[in-house]
Amino acid sequence: MADAYIYDAVRTPRGKGKNTGTLHEITALQLATQALKAIKDRSNLDTSKVDDVILGCVSPVGEQGSDIARIAVLNADYSETTAGVQVDRFCASGLEACNIAAAKVMTGEADMAIGGGVESMSRVPMGSSGGAWATNPEIAMKSYFAPQGIGADLIATKYGFSRDDVDAFAVESQKRAARSWKEGRFSKSVVPVKDQLGVTILAHDETIRGDTTMQTLAALSPSFEQMGQMAFDDVVKQRYPEVEKIKHVHHAGNSSGIVDGASAVLIGNREMGDALGLKPRAKIRGFASIGSEPSIMLTGPALVTQKLLKKLGMEADDIDLYELNEAFASVVLRMMQALDIPHEKMNVNGGAIAMGHPLGATGGMILGTVLDELERADKETALITLCVGAGMGTATVIERV
């Protein structure tokens, strides 16, 4: 088995995923194209040496469908010999794409590949691709289906996180993200998005609110209480009868934002990197995915982290930095509680509560973010993970070269 190295990582800024967002005029194809072009231009890359491009995309329909990875490869003027494939593991799609790229390199199928993802949530709304789980009673009833927000509130209830706890975490996420932008911590990886005339239209994450306080969040009403009253609370209490009543604590201010964006991570073996004059930044130590209980849905990160660390012969304390997608505040609080991870190691530059979660792209984005932070802080190892729809978790461990 060959070692897989990360040579570069880029992402677009995240734009508000509404028709009023700055990136609404930019198609998913253009977002992915600009990320791929940045990888090519920054490394002066001979794209004929890139065997495959794997992009996560959670709603691969309409203008975002039909294997957007291959279409973006062609649009970015890569060699026609570079293949492309779209993958969907819900919120972990971007990280799964990077793991697949690494696996191709490790097994020798590819000498160099690109992982990442794209999602234009303002143009192709979340849920556009449909699916059986929420709509077909055959599976919904036997798996106690409930929407993710109910699961997030169930986590808070079951594991003892109050409204103040989740709000305080959200405030800190906003502060960390605002500070990181101010200090230029994202400048190494963020590539501005340009319009058809080549004019930069967005160069920073659009949803950060560094002035967020406990008082401003206290004014927000719970987002999932009415949904719970429509029977979903009763559904999950059948699965978790020890829970007497669901405390609805999540709202727009302590949950991930809906945004547009794309990411790309260049991964290859040492020989191809040397041949192209590229310097490796990190080695991919390993990766794993796991299934978890689907009704609560969002507890997979701690479980997959335990699985991966055991596989690598490591302990939680061996990891210098953790990066967990902030789908909901309780998801991160639960992982820190379960593995005794100090907040000083977790999402040190803020997360999706502040910057948003462009579903298929996020995994590649946060991998690049924590790689930059390893270099900035002169640390060695990082673990990247995400909770996943239908009860799953995906994780990757990287080590600086």
mmCIF file of C-alpha atoms in Angstrom:
data_model
loop_
_atom_site.group_PDB
_atom_site.id
_atom_site.type_symbol
_atom_site.label_atom_id
_atom_site.label_comp_id
_atom_site.label_asym_id
_atom_site.label_seq_id
_atom_site.Cartn_x
_atom_site.Cartn_y
_atom_site.Cartn_z
ATOM 1 C CA MET A 1 0.000 0.000 0.000
ATOM 2 C CA ALA A 2 1.301 3.431 -0.971
ATOM 3 C CA ASP A 3 1.054 6.457 1.302
ATOM 4 C CA ALA A 4 -1.396 9.186 0.286
ATOM 5 C CA TYR A 5 -0.306 12.793 0.730
ATOM 6 C CA ILE A 6 -2.207 16.067 0.611
ATOM 7 C CA TYR A 7 -0.493 18.562 -1.687
ATOM 8 C CA ASP A 8 -3.009 21.382 -1.706
ATOM 9 C CA ALA A 9 -6.499 22.291 -0.477
ATOM 10 C CA VAL A 10 -8.747 25.141 -1.565
ATOM 11 C CA ARG A 11 -12.281 26.275 -0.965
ATOM 12 C CA THR A 12 -14.548 29.064 -2.068
ATOM 13 C CA PRO A 13 -15.974 31.433 0.515
ATOM 14 C CA ARG A 14 -19.439 30.411 1.652
ATOM 15 C CA GLY A 15 -22.292 32.560 0.357
ATOM 16 C CA LYS A 16 -25.785 32.792 1.847
ATOM 17 C CA GLY A 17 -27.885 29.996 0.421
ATOM 18 C CA LYS A 18 -30.796 32.231 -0.536
ATOM 19 C CA ASN A 19 -31.781 34.099 -3.663
ATOM 20 C CA THR A 20 -30.457 37.206 -1.919
ATOM 21 C CA GLY A 21 -27.039 35.591 -1.362
ATOM 22 C CA THR A 22 -24.038 36.876 -3.283
ATOM 23 C CA LEU A 23 -23.353 33.488 -4.887
ATOM 24 C CA HIS A 24 -26.917 32.887 -6.062
ATOM 25 C CA GLU A 25 -25.969 34.007 -9.570
ATOM 26 C CA ILE A 26 -23.110 31.470 -9.677
ATOM 27 C CA THR A 27 -24.039 27.929 -10.698
ATOM 28 C CA ALA A 28 -22.737 24.829 -8.942
ATOM 29 C CA LEU A 29 -20.799 24.077 -12.123
ATOM 30 C CA GLN A 30 -18.979 27.396 -11.840
ATOM 31 C CA LEU A 31 -18.282 26.918 -8.124
ATOM 32 C CA ALA A 32 -16.723 23.520 -8.770
ATOM 33 C CA THR A 33 -14.917 24.779 -11.853
ATOM 34 C CA GLN A 34 -13.297 27.667 -10.006
ATOM 35 C CA ALA A 35 -12.121 25.384 -7.182
ATOM 36 C CA LEU A 36 -10.581 22.956 -9.686
ATOM 37 C CA LYS A 37 -8.942 25.790 -11.634
ATOM 38 C CA ALA A 38 -7.427 27.112 -8.410
ATOM 39 C CA ILE A 39 -5.882 23.708 -7.671
ATOM 40 C CA LYS A 40 -4.492 23.580 -11.198
ATOM 41 C CA ASP A 41 -3.128 27.134 -11.246
ATOM 42 C CA ARG A 42 -1.647 27.189 -7.738
ATOM 43 C CA SER A 43 0.424 24.064 -8.399
ATOM 44 C CA ASN A 44 1.027 24.644 -12.115
ATOM 45 C CA LEU A 45 -0.490 21.195 -12.360
ATOM 46 C CA ASP A 46 -0.165 18.927 -15.364
ATOM 47 C CA THR A 47 -3.763 17.735 -15.231
ATOM 48 C CA SER A 48 -3.023 14.717 -17.408
ATOM 49 C CA LYS A 49 -1.442 13.289 -14.254
ATOM 50 C CA VAL A 50 -4.700 13.616 -12.297
ATOM 51 C CA ASP A 51 -6.441 10.266 -12.679
ATOM 52 C CA ASP A 52 -9.786 11.099 -11.097
ATOM 53 C CA VAL A 53 -11.820 13.877 -9.476
ATOM 54 C CA ILE A 54 -14.333 12.850 -6.823
ATOM 55 C CA LEU A 55 -16.822 15.494 -5.688
ATOM 56 C CA GLY A 56 -19.485 15.217 -3.033
ATOM 57 C CA CYS A 57 -22.909 16.585 -3.913
ATOM 58 C CA VAL A 58 -25.972 15.915 -1.772
ATOM 59 C CA SER A 59 -28.633 17.128 -4.221
ATOM 60 C CA PRO A 60 -27.297 15.936 -7.590
ATOM 61 C CA VAL A 61 -30.299 17.032 -9.653
ATOM 62 C CA GLY A 62 -31.030 19.664 -12.273
ATOM 63 C CA GLU A 63 -28.074 21.892 -13.046
ATOM 64 C CA GLN A 64 -26.202 20.220 -10.173
ATOM 65 C CA GLY A 65 -26.815 16.688 -11.479
ATOM 66 C CA SER A 66 -25.541 14.403 -14.218
ATOM 67 C CA ASP A 67 -22.115 13.700 -12.619
ATOM 68 C CA ILE A 68 -21.147 17.292 -11.970
ATOM 69 C CA ALA A 69 -17.582 16.195 -11.163
ATOM 70 C CA ARG A 70 -16.822 15.104 -14.725
ATOM 71 C CA ILE A 71 -18.587 18.130 -16.200
ATOM 72 C CA ALA A 72 -16.572 20.440 -13.944
ATOM 73 C CA VAL A 73 -13.357 18.674 -14.984
ATOM 74 C CA LEU A 74 -14.153 19.471 -18.611
ATOM 75 C CA ASN A 75 -15.208 23.028 -17.816
ATOM 76 C CA ALA A 76 -12.008 23.659 -15.845
ATOM 77 C CA ASP A 77 -9.980 22.689 -18.931
ATOM 78 C CA TYR A 78 -8.396 19.643 -17.345
ATOM 79 C CA SER A 79 -7.020 16.920 -19.567
ATOM 80 C CA GLU A 80 -9.808 14.877 -21.120
ATOM 81 C CA THR A 81 -8.141 11.809 -19.615
ATOM 82 C CA THR A 82 -9.077 12.979 -16.098
ATOM 83 C CA ALA A 83 -12.177 11.119 -14.960
ATOM 84 C CA GLY A 84 -14.815 12.471 -12.592
ATOM 85 C CA VAL A 85 -17.453 11.012 -10.298
ATOM 86 C CA GLN A 86 -20.072 12.421 -7.907
ATOM 87 C CA VAL A 87 -20.672 10.783 -4.503
ATOM 88 C CA ASP A 88 -23.329 11.262 -1.824
ATOM 89 C CA ARG A 89 -22.933 10.378 1.851
ATOM 90 C CA PHE A 90 -25.182 13.222 2.928
ATOM 91 C CA CYS A 91 -23.275 15.798 5.011
ATOM 92 C CA ALA A 92 -20.021 13.810 4.894
ATOM 93 C CA SER A 93 -19.947 13.666 1.092
ATOM 94 C CA GLY A 94 -16.986 16.033 0.715
ATOM 95 C CA LEU A 95 -14.855 14.120 3.218
ATOM 96 C CA GLU A 96 -15.943 10.788 1.758
ATOM 97 C CA ALA A 97 -14.801 12.086 -1.635
ATOM 98 C CA CYS A 98 -11.368 12.871 -0.191
ATOM 99 C CA ASN A 99 -11.218 9.444 1.440
ATOM 100 C CA ILE A 100 -12.065 7.770 -1.854
ATOM 101 C CA ALA A 101 -9.349 9.795 -3.590
ATOM 102 C CA ALA A 102 -6.868 8.724 -0.898
ATOM 103 C CA ALA A 103 -7.937 5.090 -1.195
ATOM 104 C CA LYS A 104 -7.369 5.186 -4.941
ATOM 105 C CA VAL A 105 -3.848 6.478 -4.330
ATOM 106 C CA MET A 106 -3.127 3.970 -1.553
ATOM 107 C CA THR A 107 -4.211 0.998 -3.657
ATOM 108 C CA GLY A 108 -2.331 2.164 -6.738
ATOM 109 C CA GLU A 109 -5.427 2.757 -8.853
ATOM 110 C CA ALA A 110 -4.455 6.416 -9.068
ATOM 111 C CA ASP A 111 -1.175 8.281 -8.713
ATOM 112 C CA MET A 112 -2.985 11.553 -8.140
ATOM 113 C CA ALA A 113 -6.633 12.413 -7.515
ATOM 114 C CA ILE A 114 -8.753 15.283 -6.257
ATOM 115 C CA GLY A 115 -11.460 15.029 -3.613
ATOM 116 C CA GLY A 116 -13.876 17.702 -2.491
ATOM 117 C CA GLY A 117 -17.416 18.766 -3.184
ATOM 118 C CA VAL A 118 -19.916 21.359 -4.269
ATOM 119 C CA GLU A 119 -23.379 22.519 -3.271
ATOM 120 C CA SER A 120 -25.390 25.486 -4.495
ATOM 121 C CA MET A 121 -28.131 25.482 -1.899
ATOM 122 C CA SER A 122 -29.552 28.769 -3.143
ATOM 123 C CA ARG A 123 -30.169 27.335 -6.616
ATOM 124 C CA VAL A 124 -30.830 23.649 -5.832
ATOM 125 C CA PRO A 125 -32.639 23.597 -2.476
ATOM 126 C CA MET A 126 -31.883 20.981 0.158
ATOM 127 C CA GLY A 127 -34.101 17.939 -0.323
ATOM 128 C CA SER A 128 -34.509 18.434 -4.077
ATOM 129 C CA SER A 129 -33.412 14.858 -4.808
ATOM 130 C CA GLY A 130 -36.186 13.356 -2.660
ATOM 131 C CA GLY A 131 -35.731 9.911 -1.150
ATOM 132 C CA ALA A 132 -37.605 7.030 0.442
ATOM 133 C CA TRP A 133 -36.639 7.414 4.091
ATOM 134 C CA ALA A 134 -38.901 10.330 4.961
ATOM 135 C CA THR A 135 -41.740 9.454 2.596
ATOM 136 C CA ASN A 136 -42.095 5.665 2.511
ATOM 137 C CA PRO A 137 -43.754 4.246 5.662
ATOM 138 C CA GLU A 138 -42.077 0.890 5.011
ATOM 139 C CA ILE A 139 -38.734 2.292 6.184
ATOM 140 C CA ALA A 140 -39.799 5.417 8.086
ATOM 141 C CA MET A 141 -41.790 3.512 10.694
ATOM 142 C CA LYS A 142 -39.345 0.675 11.374
ATOM 143 C CA SER A 143 -36.413 3.112 11.766
ATOM 144 C CA TYR A 144 -38.359 5.715 13.820
ATOM 145 C CA PHE A 145 -37.659 8.444 11.266
ATOM 146 C CA ALA A 146 -37.555 12.013 12.529
ATOM 147 C CA PRO A 147 -35.938 15.106 10.971
ATOM 148 C CA GLN A 148 -32.386 16.009 11.975
ATOM 149 C CA GLY A 149 -33.449 18.933 14.130
ATOM 150 C CA ILE A 150 -35.476 16.588 16.324
ATOM 151 C CA GLY A 151 -32.398 14.386 16.679
ATOM 152 C CA ALA A 152 -30.287 17.388 17.656
ATOM 153 C CA ASP A 153 -32.801 18.369 20.332
ATOM 154 C CA LEU A 154 -32.971 14.742 21.492
ATOM 155 C CA ILE A 155 -29.173 14.725 21.914
ATOM 156 C CA ALA A 156 -29.402 17.893 24.010
ATOM 157 C CA THR A 157 -32.161 16.386 26.135
ATOM 158 C CA LYS A 158 -30.613 12.936 26.568
ATOM 159 C CA TYR A 159 -27.103 14.164 27.352
ATOM 160 C CA GLY A 160 -28.000 17.175 29.467
ATOM 161 C CA PHE A 161 -27.286 20.228 27.320
ATOM 162 C CA SER A 162 -29.413 23.275 28.112
ATOM 163 C CA ARG A 163 -30.477 26.152 25.869
ATOM 164 C CA ASP A 164 -27.715 28.203 27.494
ATOM 165 C CA ASP A 165 -25.158 25.485 26.698
ATOM 166 C CA VAL A 166 -25.961 25.339 22.993
ATOM 167 C CA ASP A 167 -26.248 29.113 22.704
ATOM 168 C CA ALA A 168 -22.916 29.645 24.453
ATOM 169 C CA PHE A 169 -21.281 27.234 22.030
ATOM 170 C CA ALA A 170 -22.794 29.152 19.105
ATOM 171 C CA VAL A 171 -21.524 32.484 20.419
ATOM 172 C CA GLU A 172 -18.023 31.057 20.698
ATOM 173 C CA SER A 173 -18.194 29.648 17.154
ATOM 174 C CA GLN A 174 -19.051 33.113 15.823
ATOM 175 C CA LYS A 175 -16.262 34.748 17.824
ATOM 176 C CA ARG A 176 -13.677 32.221 16.696
ATOM 177 C CA ALA A 177 -14.675 32.520 13.034
ATOM 178 C CA ALA A 178 -14.637 36.334 13.123
ATOM 179 C CA ARG A 179 -11.236 36.340 14.819
ATOM 180 C CA SER A 180 -9.835 33.845 12.320
ATOM 181 C CA TRP A 181 -10.916 35.959 9.370
ATOM 182 C CA LYS A 182 -9.480 39.071 10.988
ATOM 183 C CA GLU A 183 -6.157 37.319 11.592
ATOM 184 C CA GLY A 184 -6.018 35.925 8.049
ATOM 185 C CA ARG A 185 -6.167 32.288 9.098
ATOM 186 C CA PHE A 186 -8.313 31.341 6.087
ATOM 187 C CA SER A 187 -6.359 33.294 3.495
ATOM 188 C CA LYS A 188 -4.154 30.365 2.492
ATOM 189 C CA SER A 189 -7.024 28.261 1.214
ATOM 190 C CA VAL A 190 -9.931 30.548 0.302
ATOM 191 C CA VAL A 191 -10.098 31.417 -3.399
ATOM 192 C CA PRO A 192 -12.450 34.291 -4.316
ATOM 193 C CA VAL A 193 -15.431 33.544 -6.521
ATOM 194 C CA LYS A 194 -15.597 35.519 -9.745
ATOM 195 C CA ASP A 195 -18.413 36.292 -12.149
ATOM 196 C CA GLN A 196 -18.442 35.702 -15.897
ATOM 197 C CA LEU A 197 -16.423 38.875 -16.460
ATOM 198 C CA GLY A 198 -13.704 37.762 -14.067
ATOM 199 C CA VAL A 199 -14.701 40.257 -11.392
ATOM 200 C CA THR A 200 -14.476 39.052 -7.792
ATOM 201 C CA ILE A 201 -17.950 38.996 -6.260
ATOM 202 C CA LEU A 202 -17.233 37.219 -2.965
ATOM 203 C CA ALA A 203 -13.942 36.813 -1.112
ATOM 204 C CA HIS A 204 -15.109 36.081 2.446
ATOM 205 C CA ASP A 205 -17.656 33.916 4.239
ATOM 206 C CA GLU A 206 -20.934 35.788 4.130
ATOM 207 C CA THR A 207 -22.755 34.603 7.245
ATOM 208 C CA ILE A 208 -20.307 35.303 10.088
ATOM 209 C CA ARG A 209 -21.804 37.459 12.841
ATOM 210 C CA GLY A 210 -18.974 38.196 15.238
ATOM 211 C CA ASP A 211 -21.184 40.449 17.348
ATOM 212 C CA THR A 212 -23.503 37.576 18.320
ATOM 213 C CA THR A 213 -24.284 37.462 22.052
ATOM 214 C CA MET A 214 -26.305 35.289 24.399
ATOM 215 C CA GLN A 215 -28.880 38.057 24.447
ATOM 216 C CA THR A 216 -29.327 38.159 20.663
ATOM 217 C CA LEU A 217 -29.679 34.371 20.531
ATOM 218 C CA ALA A 218 -32.164 34.365 23.411
ATOM 219 C CA ALA A 219 -34.597 36.260 21.187
ATOM 220 C CA LEU A 220 -34.781 33.359 18.709
ATOM 221 C CA SER A 221 -37.562 30.801 19.003
ATOM 222 C CA PRO A 222 -36.831 27.052 18.825
ATOM 223 C CA SER A 223 -36.948 25.873 15.223
ATOM 224 C CA PHE A 224 -38.164 22.322 15.766
ATOM 225 C CA GLU A 225 -40.736 22.588 18.563
ATOM 226 C CA GLN A 226 -43.727 22.732 16.235
ATOM 227 C CA MET A 227 -42.309 19.859 14.205
ATOM 228 C CA GLY A 228 -41.988 17.862 17.408
ATOM 229 C CA GLN A 229 -45.595 18.593 18.321
ATOM 230 C CA MET A 230 -46.634 17.205 14.920
ATOM 231 C CA ALA A 231 -45.806 13.712 16.279
ATOM 232 C CA PHE A 232 -42.049 13.506 15.770
ATOM 233 C CA ASP A 233 -41.381 13.934 19.501
ATOM 234 C CA ASP A 234 -43.617 10.928 20.142
ATOM 235 C CA VAL A 235 -41.821 8.944 17.432
ATOM 236 C CA VAL A 236 -38.366 9.374 18.940
ATOM 237 C CA LYS A 237 -39.676 8.792 22.469
ATOM 238 C CA GLN A 238 -40.783 5.340 21.292
ATOM 239 C CA ARG A 239 -37.151 4.678 20.428
ATOM 240 C CA TYR A 240 -35.861 6.398 23.600
ATOM 241 C CA PRO A 241 -38.533 5.727 26.245
ATOM 242 C CA GLU A 242 -36.198 6.926 29.001
ATOM 243 C CA VAL A 243 -36.705 10.478 27.689
ATOM 244 C CA GLU A 244 -39.881 11.916 29.210
ATOM 245 C CA LYS A 245 -40.013 15.126 27.176
ATOM 246 C CA ILE A 246 -37.867 16.583 24.380
ATOM 247 C CA LYS A 247 -36.354 19.983 25.208
ATOM 248 C CA HIS A 248 -36.314 22.008 22.000
ATOM 249 C CA VAL A 249 -33.212 24.178 22.235
ATOM 250 C CA HIS A 250 -31.962 24.545 18.661
ATOM 251 C CA HIS A 251 -32.739 27.453 16.362
ATOM 252 C CA ALA A 252 -31.175 29.239 13.411
ATOM 253 C CA GLY A 253 -28.510 30.819 15.599
ATOM 254 C CA ASN A 254 -27.045 27.590 17.014
ATOM 255 C CA SER A 255 -27.439 25.407 13.927
ATOM 256 C CA SER A 256 -25.476 25.344 10.675
ATOM 257 C CA GLY A 257 -26.380 27.912 8.051
ATOM 258 C CA ILE A 258 -27.604 27.134 4.528
ATOM 259 C CA VAL A 259 -24.895 28.324 2.124
ATOM 260 C CA ASP A 260 -23.288 27.832 -1.303
ATOM 261 C CA GLY A 261 -19.692 26.728 -1.847
ATOM 262 C CA ALA A 262 -17.126 24.296 -3.243
ATOM 263 C CA SER A 263 -13.904 22.622 -2.131
ATOM 264 C CA ALA A 264 -11.035 20.695 -3.729
ATOM 265 C CA VAL A 265 -8.149 18.733 -2.162
ATOM 266 C CA LEU A 266 -5.184 17.474 -4.202
ATOM 267 C CA ILE A 267 -4.048 14.011 -3.063
ATOM 268 C CA GLY A 268 -1.296 11.858 -4.531
ATOM 269 C CA ASN A 269 1.543 9.454 -3.877
ATOM 270 C CA ARG A 270 5.064 10.636 -3.162
ATOM 271 C CA GLU A 271 6.481 9.594 -6.521
ATOM 272 C CA MET A 272 3.967 11.590 -8.563
ATOM 273 C CA GLY A 273 4.332 14.571 -6.259
ATOM 274 C CA ASP A 274 8.108 14.514 -6.710
ATOM 275 C CA ALA A 275 7.738 14.165 -10.469
ATOM 276 C CA LEU A 276 5.523 17.257 -10.573
ATOM 277 C CA GLY A 277 7.721 19.246 -8.217
ATOM 278 C CA LEU A 278 5.078 19.369 -5.479
ATOM 279 C CA LYS A 279 5.756 19.423 -1.753
ATOM 280 C CA PRO A 280 3.482 17.293 0.445
ATOM 281 C CA ARG A 281 1.789 19.119 3.306
ATOM 282 C CA ALA A 282 0.323 16.165 5.185
ATOM 283 C CA LYS A 283 -0.062 12.414 5.071
ATOM 284 C CA ILE A 284 -3.462 10.776 5.378
ATOM 285 C CA ARG A 285 -3.057 8.327 8.248
ATOM 286 C CA GLY A 286 -6.420 6.630 7.842
ATOM 287 C CA PHE A 287 -10.161 7.009 7.516
ATOM 288 C CA ALA A 288 -13.359 5.208 8.440
ATOM 289 C CA SER A 289 -17.127 5.351 8.280
ATOM 290 C CA ILE A 290 -19.713 3.844 10.608
ATOM 291 C CA GLY A 291 -23.451 3.444 10.930
ATOM 292 C CA SER A 292 -25.200 4.709 14.061
ATOM 293 C CA GLU A 293 -28.750 4.696 15.428
ATOM 294 C CA PRO A 294 -30.789 6.519 12.758
ATOM 295 C CA SER A 295 -33.565 8.109 14.828
ATOM 296 C CA ILE A 296 -31.250 10.248 16.971
ATOM 297 C CA MET A 297 -29.124 10.275 13.803
ATOM 298 C CA LEU A 298 -26.297 12.634 14.779
ATOM 299 C CA THR A 299 -24.186 10.686 17.298
ATOM 300 C CA GLY A 300 -21.920 9.100 14.670
ATOM 301 C CA PRO A 301 -18.872 11.400 15.078
ATOM 302 C CA ALA A 302 -17.824 10.047 18.490
ATOM 303 C CA LEU A 303 -18.433 6.465 17.381
ATOM 304 C CA VAL A 304 -16.484 6.716 14.134
ATOM 305 C CA THR A 305 -13.675 8.548 15.934
ATOM 306 C CA GLN A 306 -13.383 5.655 18.385
ATOM 307 C CA LYS A 307 -13.396 3.182 15.497
ATOM 308 C CA LEU A 308 -10.711 5.030 13.561
ATOM 309 C CA LEU A 309 -8.433 5.720 16.532
ATOM 310 C CA LYS A 310 -8.559 2.029 17.505
ATOM 311 C CA LYS A 311 -7.711 1.074 13.929
ATOM 312 C CA LEU A 312 -4.695 3.405 14.000
ATOM 313 C CA GLY A 313 -3.566 2.398 17.491
ATOM 314 C CA MET A 314 -4.156 5.916 18.792
ATOM 315 C CA GLU A 315 -5.945 7.531 21.731
ATOM 316 C CA ALA A 316 -8.099 10.654 21.725
ATOM 317 C CA ASP A 317 -5.289 12.576 23.456
ATOM 318 C CA ASP A 318 -2.939 11.781 20.548
ATOM 319 C CA ILE A 319 -4.907 14.144 18.303
ATOM 320 C CA ASP A 320 -3.771 17.781 18.464
ATOM 321 C CA LEU A 321 -6.784 19.321 16.695
ATOM 322 C CA TYR A 322 -10.324 18.160 16.029
ATOM 323 C CA GLU A 323 -12.577 19.507 13.319
ATOM 324 C CA LEU A 324 -16.232 18.459 13.581
ATOM 325 C CA ASN A 325 -18.878 19.966 11.352
ATOM 326 C CA GLU A 326 -21.193 22.103 13.451
ATOM 327 C CA ALA A 327 -24.459 20.804 12.057
ATOM 328 C CA PHE A 328 -26.026 21.618 15.426
ATOM 329 C CA ALA A 329 -24.369 22.774 18.639
ATOM 330 C CA SER A 330 -25.398 19.648 20.567
ATOM 331 C CA VAL A 331 -23.578 17.418 18.072
ATOM 332 C CA VAL A 332 -20.228 18.972 18.945
ATOM 333 C CA LEU A 333 -20.987 19.191 22.662
ATOM 334 C CA ARG A 334 -21.839 15.479 22.698
ATOM 335 C CA MET A 335 -18.616 14.451 20.971
ATOM 336 C CA MET A 336 -16.527 16.539 23.365
ATOM 337 C CA GLN A 337 -18.432 15.003 26.281
ATOM 338 C CA ALA A 338 -18.156 11.413 25.018
ATOM 339 C CA LEU A 339 -14.410 11.532 24.309
ATOM 340 C CA ASP A 340 -13.384 14.123 26.900
ATOM 341 C CA ILE A 341 -12.082 16.516 24.254
ATOM 342 C CA PRO A 342 -11.318 20.046 25.515
ATOM 343 C CA HIS A 343 -12.902 22.892 23.580
ATOM 344 C CA GLU A 344 -9.392 24.285 23.023
ATOM 345 C CA LYS A 345 -8.793 21.402 20.588
ATOM 346 C CA MET A 346 -12.158 21.505 18.840
ATOM 347 C CA ASN A 347 -13.021 23.781 15.899
ATOM 348 C CA VAL A 348 -10.489 26.369 16.973
ATOM 349 C CA ASN A 349 -11.391 28.644 14.038
ATOM 350 C CA GLY A 350 -15.147 28.394 14.416
ATOM 351 C CA GLY A 351 -17.408 26.256 12.291
ATOM 352 C CA ALA A 352 -20.607 25.875 10.335
ATOM 353 C CA ILE A 353 -22.747 27.659 12.929
ATOM 354 C CA ALA A 354 -20.873 30.802 11.941
ATOM 355 C CA MET A 355 -19.834 30.072 8.363
ATOM 356 C CA GLY A 356 -22.485 27.686 7.075
ATOM 357 C CA HIS A 357 -22.641 24.133 5.753
ATOM 358 C CA PRO A 358 -22.684 23.714 1.941
ATOM 359 C CA LEU A 359 -23.651 20.062 2.261
ATOM 360 C CA GLY A 360 -21.531 18.273 -0.346
ATOM 361 C CA ALA A 361 -18.546 20.618 -0.015
ATOM 362 C CA THR A 362 -18.130 20.892 3.755
ATOM 363 C CA GLY A 363 -15.974 17.821 4.342
ATOM 364 C CA GLY A 364 -13.304 19.021 1.946
ATOM 365 C CA MET A 365 -13.537 22.530 3.368
ATOM 366 C CA ILE A 366 -12.918 21.564 6.989
ATOM 367 C CA LEU A 367 -10.100 19.208 6.024
ATOM 368 C CA GLY A 368 -8.311 22.151 4.416
ATOM 369 C CA THR A 369 -9.128 24.415 7.366
ATOM 370 C CA VAL A 370 -7.561 22.107 9.935
ATOM 371 C CA LEU A 371 -4.535 21.451 7.707
ATOM 372 C CA ASP A 372 -3.887 25.197 7.561
ATOM 373 C CA GLU A 373 -4.269 25.394 11.334
ATOM 374 C CA LEU A 374 -1.829 22.530 11.917
ATOM 375 C CA GLU A 375 0.773 24.483 9.972
ATOM 376 C CA ARG A 376 -0.049 27.831 11.576
ATOM 377 C CA ALA A 377 0.022 26.449 15.118
ATOM 378 C CA ASP A 378 2.951 24.085 14.457
ATOM 379 C CA LYS A 379 1.003 20.987 15.493
ATOM 380 C CA GLU A 380 1.157 17.466 14.099
ATOM 381 C CA THR A 381 -2.107 15.532 13.930
ATOM 382 C CA ALA A 382 -5.748 16.325 13.264
ATOM 383 C CA LEU A 383 -8.989 14.403 13.033
ATOM 384 C CA ILE A 384 -11.809 15.563 10.764
ATOM 385 C CA THR A 385 -15.324 14.186 11.170
ATOM 386 C CA LEU A 386 -18.968 14.883 10.387
ATOM 387 C CA CYS A 387 -22.339 13.598 11.528
ATOM 388 C CA VAL A 388 -24.346 12.118 8.681
ATOM 389 C CA GLY A 389 -28.004 11.740 7.752
ATOM 390 C CA ALA A 390 -29.715 8.395 8.407
ATOM 391 C CA GLY A 391 -27.306 7.742 11.268
ATOM 392 C CA MET A 392 -23.673 7.547 10.151
ATOM 393 C CA GLY A 393 -20.284 9.113 10.813
ATOM 394 C CA THR A 394 -17.163 9.584 8.684
ATOM 395 C CA ALA A 395 -13.694 10.517 9.915
ATOM 396 C CA THR A 396 -10.142 11.071 8.650
ATOM 397 C CA VAL A 397 -6.837 11.480 10.473
ATOM 398 C CA ILE A 398 -4.040 13.517 8.884
ATOM 399 C CA GLU A 399 -0.475 14.106 9.989
ATOM 400 C CA ARG A 400 1.803 16.947 8.919
ATOM 401 C CA VAL A 401 4.802 15.925 6.869
#
